[in-house]
Amino acid sequence: AFVAFQDELMRSPGLYAVEEGEPETRKRSLRLVLEKKLAILERAIESNPSSVDLKLAKLKLCAEFWEPATLLKEWQKLIFLHPNNTALWQKYLLFCQSQFSTFSVSKIQSLYGKCLSTLSAVRDGSIVSHPELPGTEEAMFALFLQQCHFLRQAGHSEKAVSLFQAMVDFTFFKPDSVKGLPTKGQVEFFEPFWDSGEPRAGEKGARGWRAWMHQQEWGGWVAVGADDDDEEPEEEDQEIRDKALPRWQIWLAAERSRDHRHWRPWRPDKARKQTEEDCEDPERQVLFDDLGQSLIRLSSPDLQFQMMAAFLQFLGVPSGFSPPTPCLYLAMDENSIFDSELYDEKPLTFLDLSCSGVSCVGRMEPLGGRRWPRGPSREGEEFIRNVFHLALPLFAGRERSQLCVSWLRYEITKVVWCLHTKNKKRLKSQGKNCKKLAKNLLKEPDNRNSFCLWQQYAHLEWLLGNTEDARKVFEAALGTAGSRGLEDPELCELGLLYAALETELSPPVGGAAPARAVHVLSGLAERHPYGPCTGQVSAVHVLKARRAYEHALQDWLGERRGPDPGPPDRFSRLVSLAKCFMLFQYLTVGVDAAGRVYEQVFAGLRGSVSSEAAGLEGALEAVTLMHTSLLRFHGRVAAHPLAPLREALSEALRLYPGNQLLWRAYVQIQSKSHSASRTRRFFHAITRSTKLLEPWLFAIEAERMRKRLVDAVQRVDGREVHATLPETGLTHRIRALFESAVRSDHGSQCPLLWRMYLNFLVSLGNKERSKGVFYKALQNCPWAKALYMDAVEYFPDEMQEVMDLMTEKELRVRLPLEELELLLED
């Protein structure tokens, strides 16, 4: 705390300020403060020689003074003394990963392997001197994910996908005969399977390690024959369409095309009598040495499911998985986090399809490029289908249902994409395929009563414009529920979506609320078997339903105060109950009544101390999101002041500064305000009170939106209008924000932030300063291939130098310049 207090002396006058001559003055003052901090820390370490936190603080501070080699030696000493400390490993990996002078992909890859194998030895008890610390398994999983995203961002997609494939077999298909061995022994037994040529997860005919081992022990009783009538693989989609384009443009398009098509590891196709010599690019083959050390044991069923969800999210399937915070900011590399079109159009029923700014494998789009990038190739689609077919039998109950929903949502995203791009031809075939999958999933005995799946299927019909068919699906599902009503969170969510869709179709403005919506929400509360809607719901039924909601909510909040923790799904029950009650009050009384329900839930939960803080926070966040969505919807359909929404969003963001949806809404609302000072004060307060990166990213986006607006006003009909608006002031503000953000804890190693900074400076036309920021970005994120590709686009004259850097640092270049020359000559 004393060390941190020294930073108060260095606080600049404000978040947005950069003064003339400030960098020099700042450097002198900084040096004095650093020396003072170091003296404090050295005295503290003398008194507490075993404190890892103090030693870490000293290393962080000495990065400003020492040479990288000296710093590395100190890090290695610390890791040697504390090989069981996962937080230390995470910081050490990050330090090595961001040292440009010593960085290479193979070095960092082997370092991840060393880290995970050492922690595995600690867990197995092989390192007797250091016991396993609490939370080691979760931290190892986070480090494994960090490694996969590191490889993806460096362009080595095949290695990242292979790591996930190997983990699927190592986790779910382990033979019983090796389960008692330590991790190292299990990995040794796994190597022959990996090298055997047996199909792996995502490949056709994959049966798993266990089945292969059984076959080896008992003889070749199973042989999977390849289909002779297989279609030819969709190879070379024409890479060079126009040779007249500049050389750098041709290279970027071809490199992105190969990234998009070649993310799966190359395996010889036995049906076509291929051998390993037939592979044109040896880098596409992944050897066991590339991944053996990184295989870890996951014993927790929850982590096993998270691993499968992470693999699907990595492939571009919206499985709802988000990496842990430190890993998330390292993995963020594209600006979809600012896309709010879907949310703006349908605040109550939008599908949140963004992946938190993390690209999926095979995508390396330019910043601000197409908002709806193409989906995987045909072979990629088949790979994803095979992963689902392999994964579904491994889980049961809620987890299996969640996987089915993810699969259907993945297909629905393609329908939404076709609707968004108005691609009618593709929409027809995509809609047909999606409906077929929904029906096949619902035919399975385990899924017949899955309200989550019925909900997705009905939503699909609604999106396709088949409103009557969608209503039939909703009502059939509600009809099977009997009198479960508000007890079943999945049923409530289904009823809520139905009511919300009806509300958006005919908003309750100046007249009666949509009868179907009120009928559905009343039916849930009254616990009668569901019957079809016959017209406006009577006042008596509305009153009964309101009382039922009030009692249910009071009962839930009363349970919280009792000694019994209650059933495991209690938080999801509260969320669905509160959301239904809020929409019901909005439709039958008004927007203020819905706000009072939110306040009641908030007051009932916020003050309580709970051992399940994460579940409680998640529930409050979901209810807050519903409240702000209702206010946004009401603002769209009725004349309503923005102040209540602005206050609600500000209050919500103080509590949940990492919620990207709330930030999107806040920035959108504030862009309509003429007074920027309130927004700036708010961002300044939030960035000082939290270490999260989202407030920085959205503060920058808010200023850039304002600048775009000013630019549009100043350049009407192609003529320059010399307005009194201080345009240059905005430019300096944005630059100051970027500078502060890249100095923050998480910001310095976030590829997205550096890409945005570089893009902004290039848009101003200042080439020299832009190049300076590019090289500064490489000092912090030397692994991010997207940065190098941006540099080729922004500085075409430096293309050869950038390519040489990529080769030196071992980033994956799929189309070397020599090959490009040959292709251009053909």
Coordinates of C-alpha atoms in Angstrom, one line a residue, residues 46 66 74 166 300 358 501 554 664 735 742 797:
E46 CA 14.4 -7.8 4.5
W66 CA 17.7 -3.6 -15.2
E74 CA 16.0 -13.0 -11.2
A166 CA -5.1 -34.1 -27.6
S300 CA -13.0 -31.9 -11.9
V358 CA -11.5 -12.8 -29.1
L501 CA -41.0 -11.3 -29.0
Q554 CA -40.8 -12.8 -1.4
R664 CA -22.1 -0.8 -25.5
R735 CA -4.1 10.0 -27.9
V742 CA -1.4 1.0 -22.8
D797 CA 6.9 0.2 -48.2

